[in-house]
JSON list of C-alpha atoms in Angstrom, two decimals:
[
{"chain": "A", "resi": 1, "resn": "UNK", "atom": "CA", "xyz": [30.37, 10.64, -4.55]},
{"chain": "A", "resi": 2, "resn": "UNK", "atom": "CA", "xyz": [29.19, 10.62, -0.92]},
{"chain": "A", "resi": 3, "resn": "UNK", "atom": "CA", "xyz": [26.88, 7.67, -1.58]},
{"chain": "A", "resi": 4, "resn": "UNK", "atom": "CA", "xyz": [29.81, 5.69, -2.96]},
{"chain": "A", "resi": 5, "resn": "UNK", "atom": "CA", "xyz": [31.81, 6.35, 0.20]},
{"chain": "A", "resi": 6, "resn": "UNK", "atom": "CA", "xyz": [28.86, 5.29, 2.35]},
{"chain": "A", "resi": 7, "resn": "UNK", "atom": "CA", "xyz": [28.33, 2.21, 0.22]},
{"chain": "A", "resi": 8, "resn": "UNK", "atom": "CA", "xyz": [32.02, 1.33, 0.50]},
{"chain": "A", "resi": 9, "resn": "UNK", "atom": "CA", "xyz": [31.92, 1.78, 4.29]},
{"chain": "A", "resi": 10, "resn": "UNK", "atom": "CA", "xyz": [28.80, -0.37, 4.52]},
{"chain": "A", "resi": 11, "resn": "UNK", "atom": "CA", "xyz": [30.41, -3.05, 2.38]},
{"chain": "A", "resi": 12, "resn": "UNK", "atom": "CA", "xyz": [33.56, -3.00, 4.50]},
{"chain": "A", "resi": 13, "resn": "UNK", "atom": "CA", "xyz": [31.51, -3.17, 7.70]},
{"chain": "A", "resi": 14, "resn": "UNK", "atom": "CA", "xyz": [29.45, -6.01, 6.28]},
{"chain": "A", "resi": 15, "resn": "UNK", "atom": "CA", "xyz": [32.63, -7.80, 5.16]},
{"chain": "A", "resi": 16, "resn": "UNK", "atom": "CA", "xyz": [34.18, -7.28, 8.60]},
{"chain": "A", "resi": 17, "resn": "UNK", "atom": "CA", "xyz": [31.05, -8.69, 10.26]},
{"chain": "A", "resi": 18, "resn": "UNK", "atom": "CA", "xyz": [31.07, -11.69, 7.94]},
{"chain": "A", "resi": 19, "resn": "UNK", "atom": "CA", "xyz": [34.75, -12.28, 8.64]},
{"chain": "A", "resi": 20, "resn": "UNK", "atom": "CA", "xyz": [34.09, -12.04, 12.37]},
{"chain": "A", "resi": 21, "resn": "UNK", "atom": "CA", "xyz": [31.20, -14.49, 12.04]},
{"chain": "A", "resi": 22, "resn": "UNK", "atom": "CA", "xyz": [33.38, -16.87, 10.04]},
{"chain": "A", "resi": 23, "resn": "UNK", "atom": "CA", "xyz": [36.16, -16.56, 12.62]},
{"chain": "A", "resi": 24, "resn": "UNK", "atom": "CA", "xyz": [33.67, -17.31, 15.39]},
{"chain": "A", "resi": 25, "resn": "UNK", "atom": "CA", "xyz": [32.37, -20.36, 13.49]},
{"chain": "A", "resi": 26, "resn": "UNK", "atom": "CA", "xyz": [35.93, -21.54, 12.88]},
{"chain": "A", "resi": 27, "resn": "UNK", "atom": "CA", "xyz": [36.79, -21.09, 16.56]},
{"chain": "A", "resi": 28, "resn": "UNK", "atom": "CA", "xyz": [33.64, -22.97, 17.56]},
{"chain": "A", "resi": 29, "resn": "UNK", "atom": "CA", "xyz": [34.46, -25.77, 15.10]},
{"chain": "A", "resi": 30, "resn": "UNK", "atom": "CA", "xyz": [37.99, -25.94, 16.49]},
{"chain": "A", "resi": 31, "resn": "UNK", "atom": "CA", "xyz": [36.64, -26.22, 20.05]},
{"chain": "A", "resi": 32, "resn": "UNK", "atom": "CA", "xyz": [34.22, -28.95, 18.96]},
{"chain": "A", "resi": 33, "resn": "UNK", "atom": "CA", "xyz": [37.00, -30.80, 17.15]},
{"chain": "A", "resi": 34, "resn": "UNK", "atom": "CA", "xyz": [39.26, -30.61, 20.21]},
{"chain": "A", "resi": 35, "resn": "UNK", "atom": "CA", "xyz": [36.42, -31.87, 22.44]},
{"chain": "A", "resi": 36, "resn": "UNK", "atom": "CA", "xyz": [35.68, -34.75, 20.05]},
{"chain": "A", "resi": 37, "resn": "UNK", "atom": "CA", "xyz": [39.37, -35.64, 19.94]},
{"chain": "A", "resi": 38, "resn": "UNK", "atom": "CA", "xyz": [39.56, -35.55, 23.75]},
{"chain": "A", "resi": 39, "resn": "UNK", "atom": "CA", "xyz": [36.47, -37.77, 24.05]},
{"chain": "A", "resi": 40, "resn": "UNK", "atom": "CA", "xyz": [37.78, -40.23, 21.47]},
{"chain": "A", "resi": 41, "resn": "UNK", "atom": "CA", "xyz": [41.08, -40.48, 23.33]},
{"chain": "A", "resi": 42, "resn": "UNK", "atom": "CA", "xyz": [39.23, -40.97, 26.61]},
{"chain": "A", "resi": 43, "resn": "UNK", "atom": "CA", "xyz": [37.09, -43.75, 25.08]},
{"chain": "A", "resi": 44, "resn": "UNK", "atom": "CA", "xyz": [40.18, -45.48, 23.70]},
{"chain": "A", "resi": 45, "resn": "UNK", "atom": "CA", "xyz": [41.89, -45.26, 27.08]},
{"chain": "A", "resi": 46, "resn": "UNK", "atom": "CA", "xyz": [38.81, -46.72, 28.78]},
{"chain": "A", "resi": 47, "resn": "UNK", "atom": "CA", "xyz": [38.68, -49.53, 26.21]},
{"chain": "A", "resi": 48, "resn": "UNK", "atom": "CA", "xyz": [42.30, -50.41, 26.95]},
{"chain": "A", "resi": 49, "resn": "UNK", "atom": "CA", "xyz": [41.61, -50.31, 30.68]},
{"chain": "A", "resi": 50, "resn": "UNK", "atom": "CA", "xyz": [38.62, -52.60, 30.20]},
{"chain": "A", "resi": 51, "resn": "UNK", "atom": "CA", "xyz": [40.72, -55.02, 28.14]},
{"chain": "A", "resi": 52, "resn": "UNK", "atom": "CA", "xyz": [43.39, -55.05, 30.85]},
{"chain": "A", "resi": 53, "resn": "UNK", "atom": "CA", "xyz": [40.81, -55.65, 33.59]},
{"chain": "A", "resi": 54, "resn": "UNK", "atom": "CA", "xyz": [39.15, -58.39, 31.58]},
{"chain": "A", "resi": 55, "resn": "UNK", "atom": "CA", "xyz": [42.50, -60.13, 31.07]},
{"chain": "A", "resi": 56, "resn": "UNK", "atom": "CA", "xyz": [43.20, -59.80, 34.80]},
{"chain": "A", "resi": 57, "resn": "UNK", "atom": "CA", "xyz": [39.80, -61.31, 35.68]},
{"chain": "A", "resi": 58, "resn": "UNK", "atom": "CA", "xyz": [40.50, -64.25, 33.35]},
{"chain": "A", "resi": 59, "resn": "UNK", "atom": "CA", "xyz": [43.90, -64.78, 34.96]},
{"chain": "A", "resi": 60, "resn": "UNK", "atom": "CA", "xyz": [42.39, -64.68, 38.46]},
{"chain": "A", "resi": 61, "resn": "UNK", "atom": "CA", "xyz": [39.66, -67.15, 37.45]},
{"chain": "A", "resi": 62, "resn": "UNK", "atom": "CA", "xyz": [42.29, -69.50, 36.07]},
{"chain": "A", "resi": 63, "resn": "UNK", "atom": "CA", "xyz": [44.39, -69.21, 39.24]},
{"chain": "A", "resi": 64, "resn": "UNK", "atom": "CA", "xyz": [41.27, -69.80, 41.36]},
{"chain": "A", "resi": 65, "resn": "UNK", "atom": "CA", "xyz": [40.45, -73.01, 39.49]},
{"chain": "A", "resi": 66, "resn": "UNK", "atom": "CA", "xyz": [44.04, -74.18, 39.88]},
{"chain": "A", "resi": 67, "resn": "UNK", "atom": "CA", "xyz": [43.98, -73.50, 43.63]},
{"chain": "A", "resi": 68, "resn": "UNK", "atom": "CA", "xyz": [40.62, -75.26, 44.04]},
{"chain": "A", "resi": 69, "resn": "UNK", "atom": "CA", "xyz": [42.04, -78.32, 42.33]},
{"chain": "A", "resi": 70, "resn": "UNK", "atom": "CA", "xyz": [45.14, -78.25, 44.52]},
{"chain": "A", "resi": 71, "resn": "UNK", "atom": "CA", "xyz": [42.96, -77.89, 47.63]},
{"chain": "A", "resi": 72, "resn": "UNK", "atom": "CA", "xyz": [40.92, -80.93, 46.62]},
{"chain": "A", "resi": 73, "resn": "UNK", "atom": "CA", "xyz": [44.10, -82.97, 46.17]},
{"chain": "A", "resi": 74, "resn": "UNK", "atom": "CA", "xyz": [45.45, -81.80, 49.53]},
{"chain": "A", "resi": 75, "resn": "UNK", "atom": "CA", "xyz": [42.11, -82.45, 51.22]},
{"chain": "A", "resi": 76, "resn": "UNK", "atom": "CA", "xyz": [42.00, -85.99, 49.87]},
{"chain": "A", "resi": 77, "resn": "UNK", "atom": "CA", "xyz": [45.63, -86.55, 50.92]},
{"chain": "A", "resi": 78, "resn": "UNK", "atom": "CA", "xyz": [44.92, -85.33, 54.47]},
{"chain": "A", "resi": 79, "resn": "UNK", "atom": "CA", "xyz": [41.79, -87.48, 54.64]},
{"chain": "A", "resi": 80, "resn": "UNK", "atom": "CA", "xyz": [43.80, -90.53, 53.56]},
{"chain": "A", "resi": 81, "resn": "UNK", "atom": "CA", "xyz": [46.49, -89.79, 56.16]},
{"chain": "A", "resi": 82, "resn": "UNK", "atom": "CA", "xyz": [43.89, -89.41, 58.89]},
{"chain": "A", "resi": 83, "resn": "UNK", "atom": "CA", "xyz": [42.14, -92.64, 58.00]},
{"chain": "A", "resi": 84, "resn": "UNK", "atom": "CA", "xyz": [45.48, -94.52, 57.96]},
{"chain": "A", "resi": 85, "resn": "UNK", "atom": "CA", "xyz": [46.59, -93.16, 61.33]},
{"chain": "A", "resi": 86, "resn": "UNK", "atom": "CA", "xyz": [45.45, -94.82, 64.53]},
{"chain": "A", "resi": 87, "resn": "UNK", "atom": "CA", "xyz": [45.38, -91.45, 66.30]},
{"chain": "A", "resi": 88, "resn": "UNK", "atom": "CA", "xyz": [42.38, -90.39, 64.26]},
{"chain": "A", "resi": 89, "resn": "UNK", "atom": "CA", "xyz": [40.47, -93.67, 64.40]},
{"chain": "A", "resi": 90, "resn": "UNK", "atom": "CA", "xyz": [37.10, -93.48, 66.14]},
{"chain": "A", "resi": 91, "resn": "UNK", "atom": "CA", "xyz": [36.90, -95.31, 69.42]},
{"chain": "A", "resi": 92, "resn": "UNK", "atom": "CA", "xyz": [33.90, -97.04, 70.92]},
{"chain": "A", "resi": 93, "resn": "UNK", "atom": "CA", "xyz": [33.55, -95.33, 74.30]},
{"chain": "A", "resi": 94, "resn": "UNK", "atom": "CA", "xyz": [30.57, -97.49, 75.36]},
{"chain": "A", "resi": 95, "resn": "UNK", "atom": "CA", "xyz": [32.55, -100.71, 75.26]},
{"chain": "A", "resi": 96, "resn": "UNK", "atom": "CA", "xyz": [35.33, -99.27, 77.41]},
{"chain": "A", "resi": 97, "resn": "UNK", "atom": "CA", "xyz": [32.87, -98.26, 80.16]},
{"chain": "A", "resi": 98, "resn": "UNK", "atom": "CA", "xyz": [31.44, -101.78, 80.57]}
]
């Protein structure tokens, strides 16, 4: 009868240890799952940020090209005005000295 009691205590202790091990594994799995979820969310957020930055770079490039074109037009216009104005005509200083 005493051996049965000991055996039952050993079985309960073994069962308790197995349950504790399983609880620890479950807790570890839960922590890993939470970490994976956090990392996935962080990656998705970074992807969205990269998409936003890429779109912004494209918009800035487009605006830059537009401004360059406008500057060329304005530069040509100013050049034409200067060439048509007598104020900006080159003078021959040698002939005036003679």
